[in-house]
CSV table of C-alpha atoms in Angstrom, one decimal:
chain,number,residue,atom,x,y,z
A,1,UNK,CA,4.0,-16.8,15.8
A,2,UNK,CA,5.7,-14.3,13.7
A,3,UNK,CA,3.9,-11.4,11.5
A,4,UNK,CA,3.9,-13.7,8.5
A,5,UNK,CA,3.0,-16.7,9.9
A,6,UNK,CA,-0.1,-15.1,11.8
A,7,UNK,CA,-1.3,-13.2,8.6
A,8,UNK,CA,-1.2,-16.2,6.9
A,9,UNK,CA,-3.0,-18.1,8.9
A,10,UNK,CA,-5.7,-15.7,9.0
A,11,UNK,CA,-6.2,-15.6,5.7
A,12,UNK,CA,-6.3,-19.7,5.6
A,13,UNK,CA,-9.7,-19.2,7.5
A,14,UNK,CA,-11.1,-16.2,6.1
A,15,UNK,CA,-10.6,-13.2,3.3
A,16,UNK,CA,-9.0,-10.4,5.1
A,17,UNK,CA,-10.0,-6.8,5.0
A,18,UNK,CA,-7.7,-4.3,5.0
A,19,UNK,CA,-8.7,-0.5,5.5
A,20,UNK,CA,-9.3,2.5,2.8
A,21,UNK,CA,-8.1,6.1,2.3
A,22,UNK,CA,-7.1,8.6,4.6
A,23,UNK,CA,-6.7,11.4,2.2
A,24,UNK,CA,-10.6,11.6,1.7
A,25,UNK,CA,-11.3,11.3,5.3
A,26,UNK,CA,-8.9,13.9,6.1
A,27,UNK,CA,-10.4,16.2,3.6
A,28,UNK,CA,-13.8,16.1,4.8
A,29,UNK,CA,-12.5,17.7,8.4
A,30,UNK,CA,-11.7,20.6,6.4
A,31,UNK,CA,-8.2,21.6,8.2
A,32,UNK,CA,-7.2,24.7,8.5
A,33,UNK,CA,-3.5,25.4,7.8
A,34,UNK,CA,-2.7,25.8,11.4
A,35,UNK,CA,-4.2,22.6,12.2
A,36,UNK,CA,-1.5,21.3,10.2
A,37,UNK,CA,1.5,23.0,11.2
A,38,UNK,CA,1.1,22.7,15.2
A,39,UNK,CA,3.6,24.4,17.0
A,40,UNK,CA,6.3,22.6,14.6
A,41,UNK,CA,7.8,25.7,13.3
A,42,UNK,CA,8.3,25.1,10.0
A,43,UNK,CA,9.3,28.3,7.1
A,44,UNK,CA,7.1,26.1,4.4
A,45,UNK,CA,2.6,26.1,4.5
A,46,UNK,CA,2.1,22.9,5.4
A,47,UNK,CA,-1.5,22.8,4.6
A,48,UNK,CA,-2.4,19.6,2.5
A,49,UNK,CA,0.4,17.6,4.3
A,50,UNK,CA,-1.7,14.8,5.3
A,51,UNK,CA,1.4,12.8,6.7
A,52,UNK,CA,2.6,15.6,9.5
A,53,UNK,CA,-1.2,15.2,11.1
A,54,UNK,CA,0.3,12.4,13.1
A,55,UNK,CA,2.5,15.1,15.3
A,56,UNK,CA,0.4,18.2,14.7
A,57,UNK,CA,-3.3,16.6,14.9
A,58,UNK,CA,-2.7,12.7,16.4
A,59,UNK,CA,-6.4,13.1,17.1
A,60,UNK,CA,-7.6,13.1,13.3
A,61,UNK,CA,-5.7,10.5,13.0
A,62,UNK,CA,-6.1,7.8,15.6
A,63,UNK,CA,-10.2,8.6,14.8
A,64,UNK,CA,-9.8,7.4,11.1
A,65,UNK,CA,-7.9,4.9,12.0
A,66,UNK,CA,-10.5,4.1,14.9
A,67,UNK,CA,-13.2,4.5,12.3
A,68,UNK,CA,-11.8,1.4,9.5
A,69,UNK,CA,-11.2,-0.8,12.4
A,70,UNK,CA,-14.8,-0.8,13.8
A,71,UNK,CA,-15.9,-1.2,10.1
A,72,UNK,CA,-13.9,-4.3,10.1
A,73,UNK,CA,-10.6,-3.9,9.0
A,74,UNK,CA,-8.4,-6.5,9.5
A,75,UNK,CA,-5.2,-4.7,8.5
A,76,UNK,CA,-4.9,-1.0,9.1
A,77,UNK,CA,-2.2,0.8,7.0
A,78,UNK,CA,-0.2,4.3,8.8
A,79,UNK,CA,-0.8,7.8,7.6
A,80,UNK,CA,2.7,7.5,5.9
A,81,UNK,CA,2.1,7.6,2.0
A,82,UNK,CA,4.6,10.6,1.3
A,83,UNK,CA,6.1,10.5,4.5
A,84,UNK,CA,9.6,10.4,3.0
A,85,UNK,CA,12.4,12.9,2.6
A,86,UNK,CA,12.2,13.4,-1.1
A,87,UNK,CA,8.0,14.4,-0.6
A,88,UNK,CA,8.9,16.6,2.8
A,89,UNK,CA,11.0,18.5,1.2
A,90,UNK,CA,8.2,20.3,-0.6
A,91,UNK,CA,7.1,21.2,3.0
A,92,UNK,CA,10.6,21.7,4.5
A,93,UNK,CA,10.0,19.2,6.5
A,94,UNK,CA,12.4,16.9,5.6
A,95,UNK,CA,14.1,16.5,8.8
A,96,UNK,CA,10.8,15.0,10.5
A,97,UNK,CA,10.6,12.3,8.7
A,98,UNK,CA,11.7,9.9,11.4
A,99,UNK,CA,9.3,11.5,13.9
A,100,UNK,CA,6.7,11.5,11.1
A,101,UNK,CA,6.6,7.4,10.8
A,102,UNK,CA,7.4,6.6,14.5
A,103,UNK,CA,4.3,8.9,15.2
A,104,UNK,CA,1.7,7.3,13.0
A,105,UNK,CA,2.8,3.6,13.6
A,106,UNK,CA,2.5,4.2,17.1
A,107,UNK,CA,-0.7,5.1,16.6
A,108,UNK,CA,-1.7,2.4,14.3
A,109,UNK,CA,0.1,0.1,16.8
A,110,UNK,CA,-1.8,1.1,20.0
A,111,UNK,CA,-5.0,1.0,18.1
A,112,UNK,CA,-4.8,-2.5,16.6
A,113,UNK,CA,-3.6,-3.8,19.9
A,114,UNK,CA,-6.8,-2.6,21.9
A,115,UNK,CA,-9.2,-4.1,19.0
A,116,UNK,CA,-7.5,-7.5,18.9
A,117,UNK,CA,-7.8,-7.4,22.8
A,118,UNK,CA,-11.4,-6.4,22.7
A,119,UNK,CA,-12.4,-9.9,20.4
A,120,UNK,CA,-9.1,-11.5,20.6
A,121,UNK,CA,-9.0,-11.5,16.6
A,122,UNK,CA,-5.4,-10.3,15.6
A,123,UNK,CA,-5.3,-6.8,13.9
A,124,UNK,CA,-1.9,-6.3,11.9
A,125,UNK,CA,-0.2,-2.9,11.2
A,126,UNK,CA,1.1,-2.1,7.2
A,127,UNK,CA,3.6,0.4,7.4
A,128,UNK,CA,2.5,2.8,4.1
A,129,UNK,CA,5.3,4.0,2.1
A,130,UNK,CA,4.5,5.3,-1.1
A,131,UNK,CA,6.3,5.6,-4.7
A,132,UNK,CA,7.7,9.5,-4.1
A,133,UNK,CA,7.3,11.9,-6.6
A,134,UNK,CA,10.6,10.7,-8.6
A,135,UNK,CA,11.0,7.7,-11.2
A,136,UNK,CA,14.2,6.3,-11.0
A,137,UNK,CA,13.0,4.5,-14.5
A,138,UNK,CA,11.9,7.4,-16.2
A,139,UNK,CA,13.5,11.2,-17.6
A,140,UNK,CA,11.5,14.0,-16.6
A,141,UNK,CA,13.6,15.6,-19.4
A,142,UNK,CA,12.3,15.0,-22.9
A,143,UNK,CA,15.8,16.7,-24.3
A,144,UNK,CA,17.2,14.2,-22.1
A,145,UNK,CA,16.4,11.3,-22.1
A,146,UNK,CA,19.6,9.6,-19.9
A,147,UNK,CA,18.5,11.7,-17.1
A,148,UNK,CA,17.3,11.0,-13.5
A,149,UNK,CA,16.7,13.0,-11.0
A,150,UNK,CA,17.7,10.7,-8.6
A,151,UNK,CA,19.6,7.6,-8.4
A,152,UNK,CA,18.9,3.7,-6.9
A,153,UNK,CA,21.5,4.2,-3.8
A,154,UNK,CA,19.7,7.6,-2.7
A,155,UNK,CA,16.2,6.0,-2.8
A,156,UNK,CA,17.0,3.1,-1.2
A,157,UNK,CA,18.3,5.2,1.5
A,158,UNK,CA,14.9,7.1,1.6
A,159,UNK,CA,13.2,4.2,1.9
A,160,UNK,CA,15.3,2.7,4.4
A,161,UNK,CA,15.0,5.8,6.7
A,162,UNK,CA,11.3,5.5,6.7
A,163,UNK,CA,11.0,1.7,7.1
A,164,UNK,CA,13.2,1.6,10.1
A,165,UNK,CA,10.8,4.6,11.3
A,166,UNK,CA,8.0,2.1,10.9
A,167,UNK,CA,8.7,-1.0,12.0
A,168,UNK,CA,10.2,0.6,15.4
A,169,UNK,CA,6.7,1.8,15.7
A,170,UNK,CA,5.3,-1.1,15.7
A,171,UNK,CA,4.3,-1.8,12.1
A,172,UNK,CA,4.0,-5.7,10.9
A,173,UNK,CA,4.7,-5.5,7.5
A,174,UNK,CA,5.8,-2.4,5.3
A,175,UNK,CA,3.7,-1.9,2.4
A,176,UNK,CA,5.2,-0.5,-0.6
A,177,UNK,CA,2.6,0.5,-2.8
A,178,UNK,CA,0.7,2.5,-5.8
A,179,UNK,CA,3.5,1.1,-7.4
A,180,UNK,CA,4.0,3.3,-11.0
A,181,UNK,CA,7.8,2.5,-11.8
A,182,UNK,CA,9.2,-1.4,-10.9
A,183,UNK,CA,12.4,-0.2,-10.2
A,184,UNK,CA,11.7,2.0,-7.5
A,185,UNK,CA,9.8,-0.3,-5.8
A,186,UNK,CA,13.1,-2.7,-6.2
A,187,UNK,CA,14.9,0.1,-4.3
A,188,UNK,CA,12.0,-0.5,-1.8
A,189,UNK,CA,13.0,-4.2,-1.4
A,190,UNK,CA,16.8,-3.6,-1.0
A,191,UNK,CA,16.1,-0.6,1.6
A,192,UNK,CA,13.8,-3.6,3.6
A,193,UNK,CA,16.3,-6.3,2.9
A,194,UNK,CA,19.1,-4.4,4.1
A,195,UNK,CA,16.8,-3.7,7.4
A,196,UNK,CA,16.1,-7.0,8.2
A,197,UNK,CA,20.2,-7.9,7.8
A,198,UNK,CA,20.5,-5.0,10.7
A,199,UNK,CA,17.7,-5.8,12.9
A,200,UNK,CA,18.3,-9.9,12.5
A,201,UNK,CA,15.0,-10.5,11.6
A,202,UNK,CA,11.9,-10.8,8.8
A,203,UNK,CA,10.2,-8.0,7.7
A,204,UNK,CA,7.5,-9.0,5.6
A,205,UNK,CA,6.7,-6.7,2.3
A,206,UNK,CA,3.6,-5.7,0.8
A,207,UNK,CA,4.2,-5.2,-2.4
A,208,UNK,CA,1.2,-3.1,-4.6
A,209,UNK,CA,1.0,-2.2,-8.0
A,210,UNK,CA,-1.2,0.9,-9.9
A,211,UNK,CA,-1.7,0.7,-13.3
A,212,UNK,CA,-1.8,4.0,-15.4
A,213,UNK,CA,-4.3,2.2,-18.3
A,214,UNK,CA,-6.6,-0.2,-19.4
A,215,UNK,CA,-3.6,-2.2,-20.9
A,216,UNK,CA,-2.8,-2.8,-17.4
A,217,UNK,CA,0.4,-1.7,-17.7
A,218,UNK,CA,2.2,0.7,-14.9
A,219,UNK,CA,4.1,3.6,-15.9
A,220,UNK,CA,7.6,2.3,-16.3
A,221,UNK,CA,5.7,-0.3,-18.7
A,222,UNK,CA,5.5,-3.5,-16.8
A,223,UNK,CA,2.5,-5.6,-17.5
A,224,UNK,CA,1.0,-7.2,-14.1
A,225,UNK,CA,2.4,-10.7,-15.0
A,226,UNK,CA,5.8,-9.2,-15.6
A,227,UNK,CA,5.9,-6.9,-12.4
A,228,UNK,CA,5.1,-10.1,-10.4
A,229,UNK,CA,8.2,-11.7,-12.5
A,230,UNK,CA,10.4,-8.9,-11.3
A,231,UNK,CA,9.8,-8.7,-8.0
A,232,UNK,CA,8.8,-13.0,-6.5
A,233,UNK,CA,12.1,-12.3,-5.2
A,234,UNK,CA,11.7,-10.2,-2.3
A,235,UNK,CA,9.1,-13.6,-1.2
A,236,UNK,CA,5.9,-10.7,-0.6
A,237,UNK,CA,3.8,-11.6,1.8
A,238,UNK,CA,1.2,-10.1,-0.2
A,239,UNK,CA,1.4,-9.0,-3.8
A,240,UNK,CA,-1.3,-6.6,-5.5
A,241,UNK,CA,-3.3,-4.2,-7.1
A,242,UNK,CA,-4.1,-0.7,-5.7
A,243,UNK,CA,-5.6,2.7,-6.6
A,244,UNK,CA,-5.8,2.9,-10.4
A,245,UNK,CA,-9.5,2.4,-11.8
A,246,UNK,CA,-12.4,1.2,-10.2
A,247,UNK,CA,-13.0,-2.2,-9.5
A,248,UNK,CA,-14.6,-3.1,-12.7
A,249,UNK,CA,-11.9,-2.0,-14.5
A,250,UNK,CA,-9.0,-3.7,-12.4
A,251,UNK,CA,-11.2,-7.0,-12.4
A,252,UNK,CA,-8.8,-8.9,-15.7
A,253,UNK,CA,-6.2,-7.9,-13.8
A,254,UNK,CA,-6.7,-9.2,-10.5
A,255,UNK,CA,-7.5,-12.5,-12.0
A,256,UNK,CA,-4.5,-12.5,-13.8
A,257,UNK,CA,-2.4,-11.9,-10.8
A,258,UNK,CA,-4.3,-14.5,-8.8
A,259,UNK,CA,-3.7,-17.2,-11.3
A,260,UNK,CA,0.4,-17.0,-11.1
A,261,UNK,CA,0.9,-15.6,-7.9
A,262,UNK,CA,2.1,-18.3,-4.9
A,263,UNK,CA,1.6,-15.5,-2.1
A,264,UNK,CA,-1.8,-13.4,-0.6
A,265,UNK,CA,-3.4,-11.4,-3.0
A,266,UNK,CA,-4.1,-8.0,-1.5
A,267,UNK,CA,-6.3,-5.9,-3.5
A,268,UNK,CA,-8.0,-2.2,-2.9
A,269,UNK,CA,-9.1,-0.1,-5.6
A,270,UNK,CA,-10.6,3.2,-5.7
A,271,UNK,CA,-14.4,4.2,-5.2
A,272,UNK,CA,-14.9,3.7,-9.0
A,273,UNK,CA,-13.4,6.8,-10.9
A,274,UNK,CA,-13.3,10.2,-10.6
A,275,UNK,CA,-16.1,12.7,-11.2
A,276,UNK,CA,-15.4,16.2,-13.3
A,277,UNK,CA,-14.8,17.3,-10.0
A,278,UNK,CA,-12.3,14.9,-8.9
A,279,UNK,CA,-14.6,13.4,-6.6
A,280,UNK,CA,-16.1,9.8,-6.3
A,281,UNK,CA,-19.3,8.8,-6.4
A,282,UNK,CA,-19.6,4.7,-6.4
A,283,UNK,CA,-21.8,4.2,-3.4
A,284,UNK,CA,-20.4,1.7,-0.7
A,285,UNK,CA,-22.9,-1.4,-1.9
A,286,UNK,CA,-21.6,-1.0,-5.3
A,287,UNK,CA,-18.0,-1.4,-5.0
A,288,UNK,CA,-18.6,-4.0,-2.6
A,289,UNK,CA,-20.6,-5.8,-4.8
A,290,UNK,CA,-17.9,-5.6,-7.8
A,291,UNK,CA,-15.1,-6.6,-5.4
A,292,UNK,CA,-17.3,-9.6,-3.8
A,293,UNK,CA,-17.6,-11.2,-7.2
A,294,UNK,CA,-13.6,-11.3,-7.3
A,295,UNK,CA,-13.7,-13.3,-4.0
A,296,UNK,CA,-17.1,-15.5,-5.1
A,297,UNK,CA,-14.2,-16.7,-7.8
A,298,UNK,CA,-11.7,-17.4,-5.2
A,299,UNK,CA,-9.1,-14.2,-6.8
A,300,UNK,CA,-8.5,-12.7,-3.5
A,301,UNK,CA,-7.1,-12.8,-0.3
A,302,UNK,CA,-7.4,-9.5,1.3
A,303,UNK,CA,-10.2,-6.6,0.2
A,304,UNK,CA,-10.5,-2.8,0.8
A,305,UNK,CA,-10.1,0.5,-0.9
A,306,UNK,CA,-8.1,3.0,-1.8
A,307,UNK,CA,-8.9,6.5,-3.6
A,308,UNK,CA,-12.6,7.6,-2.5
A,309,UNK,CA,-13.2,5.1,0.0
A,310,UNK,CA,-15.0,5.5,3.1
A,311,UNK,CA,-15.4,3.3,6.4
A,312,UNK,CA,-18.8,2.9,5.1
A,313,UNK,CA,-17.1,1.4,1.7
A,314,UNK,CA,-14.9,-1.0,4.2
A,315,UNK,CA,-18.1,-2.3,6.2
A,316,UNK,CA,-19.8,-3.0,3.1
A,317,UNK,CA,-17.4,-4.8,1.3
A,318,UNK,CA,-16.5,-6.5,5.2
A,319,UNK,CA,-20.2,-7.7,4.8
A,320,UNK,CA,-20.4,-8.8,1.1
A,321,UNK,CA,-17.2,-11.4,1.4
A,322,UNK,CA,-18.1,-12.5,5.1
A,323,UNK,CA,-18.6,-16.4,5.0
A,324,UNK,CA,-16.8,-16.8,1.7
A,325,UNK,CA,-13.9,-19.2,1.5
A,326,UNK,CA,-10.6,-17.7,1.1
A,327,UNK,CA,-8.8,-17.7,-2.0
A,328,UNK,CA,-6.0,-21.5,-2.3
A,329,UNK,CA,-2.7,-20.3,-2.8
A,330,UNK,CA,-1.4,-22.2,-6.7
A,331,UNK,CA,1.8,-24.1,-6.1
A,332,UNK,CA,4.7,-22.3,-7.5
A,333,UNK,CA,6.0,-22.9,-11.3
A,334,UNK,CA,9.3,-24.2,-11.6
A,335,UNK,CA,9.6,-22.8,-15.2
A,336,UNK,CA,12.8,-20.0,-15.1
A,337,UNK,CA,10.0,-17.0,-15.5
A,338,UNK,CA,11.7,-13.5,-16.7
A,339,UNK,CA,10.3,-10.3,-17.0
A,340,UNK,CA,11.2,-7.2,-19.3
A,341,UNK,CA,8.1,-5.1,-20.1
A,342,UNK,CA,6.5,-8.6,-20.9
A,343,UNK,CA,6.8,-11.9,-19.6
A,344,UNK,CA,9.5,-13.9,-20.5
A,345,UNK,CA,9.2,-18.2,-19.6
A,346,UNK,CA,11.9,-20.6,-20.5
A,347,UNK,CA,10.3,-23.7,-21.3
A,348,UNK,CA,11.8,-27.1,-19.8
């Protein structure tokens, strides 16, 4: 049975639970620079590089990792989120990339291998890769408003360099996500369309939105129904809703999305929002609570968290949905559905 196929099958029987953020995990070790930088070298501080812990500190790593799975986690992500060349660069550590991604699959891999041998419940690996800190949609140039930094061939070929990196360490399914601008996530497609051509195979994509109001649009101005519109092409294993708000505020929008989408909805928000301090507060029972209602209503396949969460947040909400049916998949609408910044159908 292929990644796809068992994922699916899963979720048939149960909602899924995928895991929540590494960032806040990694800050409560309180690194040191040095514990970031290893013996790698590098001219740039690498403090605050949470991706290079995978060859400096492996350790901090595979014990987050450790720490979601025995709160129930059903899918683990990898430590990946700005593990690109455009995001290195800041760090000079561009030319790691590669080493970067094969690193934390691995230990992702290894990790979800020993749990599903433990129970014999399968554990699947989402290979993180995350929006950059470019818009191909956008100037950053208000003179200039035909500007890009970038262009769609050279971040496709970002992407492709880091999904490769993944799926040869193991990863299931490569997750693009906190998706603020459609059309780089559509070079995200083509980089893992043009790896499955190479390697002769499916690789399944994850495909996650953020939205950057309460309008629920994203940045480049898609609304949720149109983003799906945009991008039911690429045939997503799971399409969704990450990071943004809390779960209160993402709850219209997750029913939207769960109304027209004919794939797994995959949805993780943060721990609530922010505090003055940039810190979250929402205890684990209450965003739990919030996201349970969304599966009590049959809106969602797979549940964690993203900005904020905690293991504790992960074995809560594992507990609140546990026993509730899955969300049933709609039947897809033959209606010709376009997307601009709205929704476009053609009526028969």
């Amino acid at each position: 049975m292929t990644p796809r196929e068992s994922l699916k099958a899963q979720a048939a029987e149960r909602i899924l639970i995928f895991d929540g953020a590494f960032g806040t995990q990694i800050q409560n070790r309180k690194l040191d620079e040095s514990d970031y930088a290893g013996d790698l070298g590098l001219k740039a501080d690498q403090k605050g590089n949470n991706d290079i812990l995978a060859l400096t500190r492996p350790d901090v790593i595979g014990d987050i990792t450790r720490a979601y799975l025995d709160s129930g986690a059903d899918v683990v992500s990898t430590n990946t989120f700005s593990a690109n060349r455009i995001s290195q660069a800041d760090y000079a550590a561009e030319h790691l990339v590669r080493d970067i991604n094969l690193a934390s699959a691995k230990i992702a891999r290894e990790l979800a291998d020993e749990y599903a041998r433990r129970d014999g419940r399968p554990r699947f690996v989402a290979g993180a890769i995350g929006p950059t800190n470019k818009t191909l949609s956008l100037s950053p140039d208000v003179e200039d408003p035909g500007f890009r930094e970038i262009d769609f061939d050279f971040l496709t070929e970002v992407y492709h360099e880091q999904a490769a990196a993944l799926v040869e360490g193991g990863a299931d399914f490569i997750l693009i996500e906190t998706i603020f601008d459609t059309l780089n996530a559509k070079a995200g497609i083509m980089a893992v369309k043009q790896l499955e051509r190479e390697l002769g195979r499916d690789v399944p994509i994850m495909l996650s939105m953020t939205l950057t109001d309460l309008s629920g649009r994203n940045l480049s101005g898609h609304t949720v129904e149109a983003f799906w519109y945009a991008v039911r092409h690429a045939n997503p294993v799971t399409i969704g809703l990450n990071c943004s708000f809390g779960a209160e505020q993402l709850r219209p929008h997750v029913q939207m999305l769960s109304k027209i989408a004919d794939t797994l909805i995959l949805a993780y928000p943060n721990a609530g929002l922010p505090n003055e301090l940039g810190e979250y507060d929402e205890a684990p029972a209450t965003t739990a609570s919030l996201v349970q209602e969304w599966a009590e209503h049959g809106q969602a396949n797979i549940l964690g968290g993203c900005c904020g969460s905690t293991p504790d947040h992960i074995a809560e909400i594992a507990k609140a949905v546990q026993g509730l049916s899955p969300r049933r998949i709609p039947r897809r609408d033959t209606q010709m559905q376009l997307a601009g910044l709205e929704p476009f159908t053609i009526a028969a």
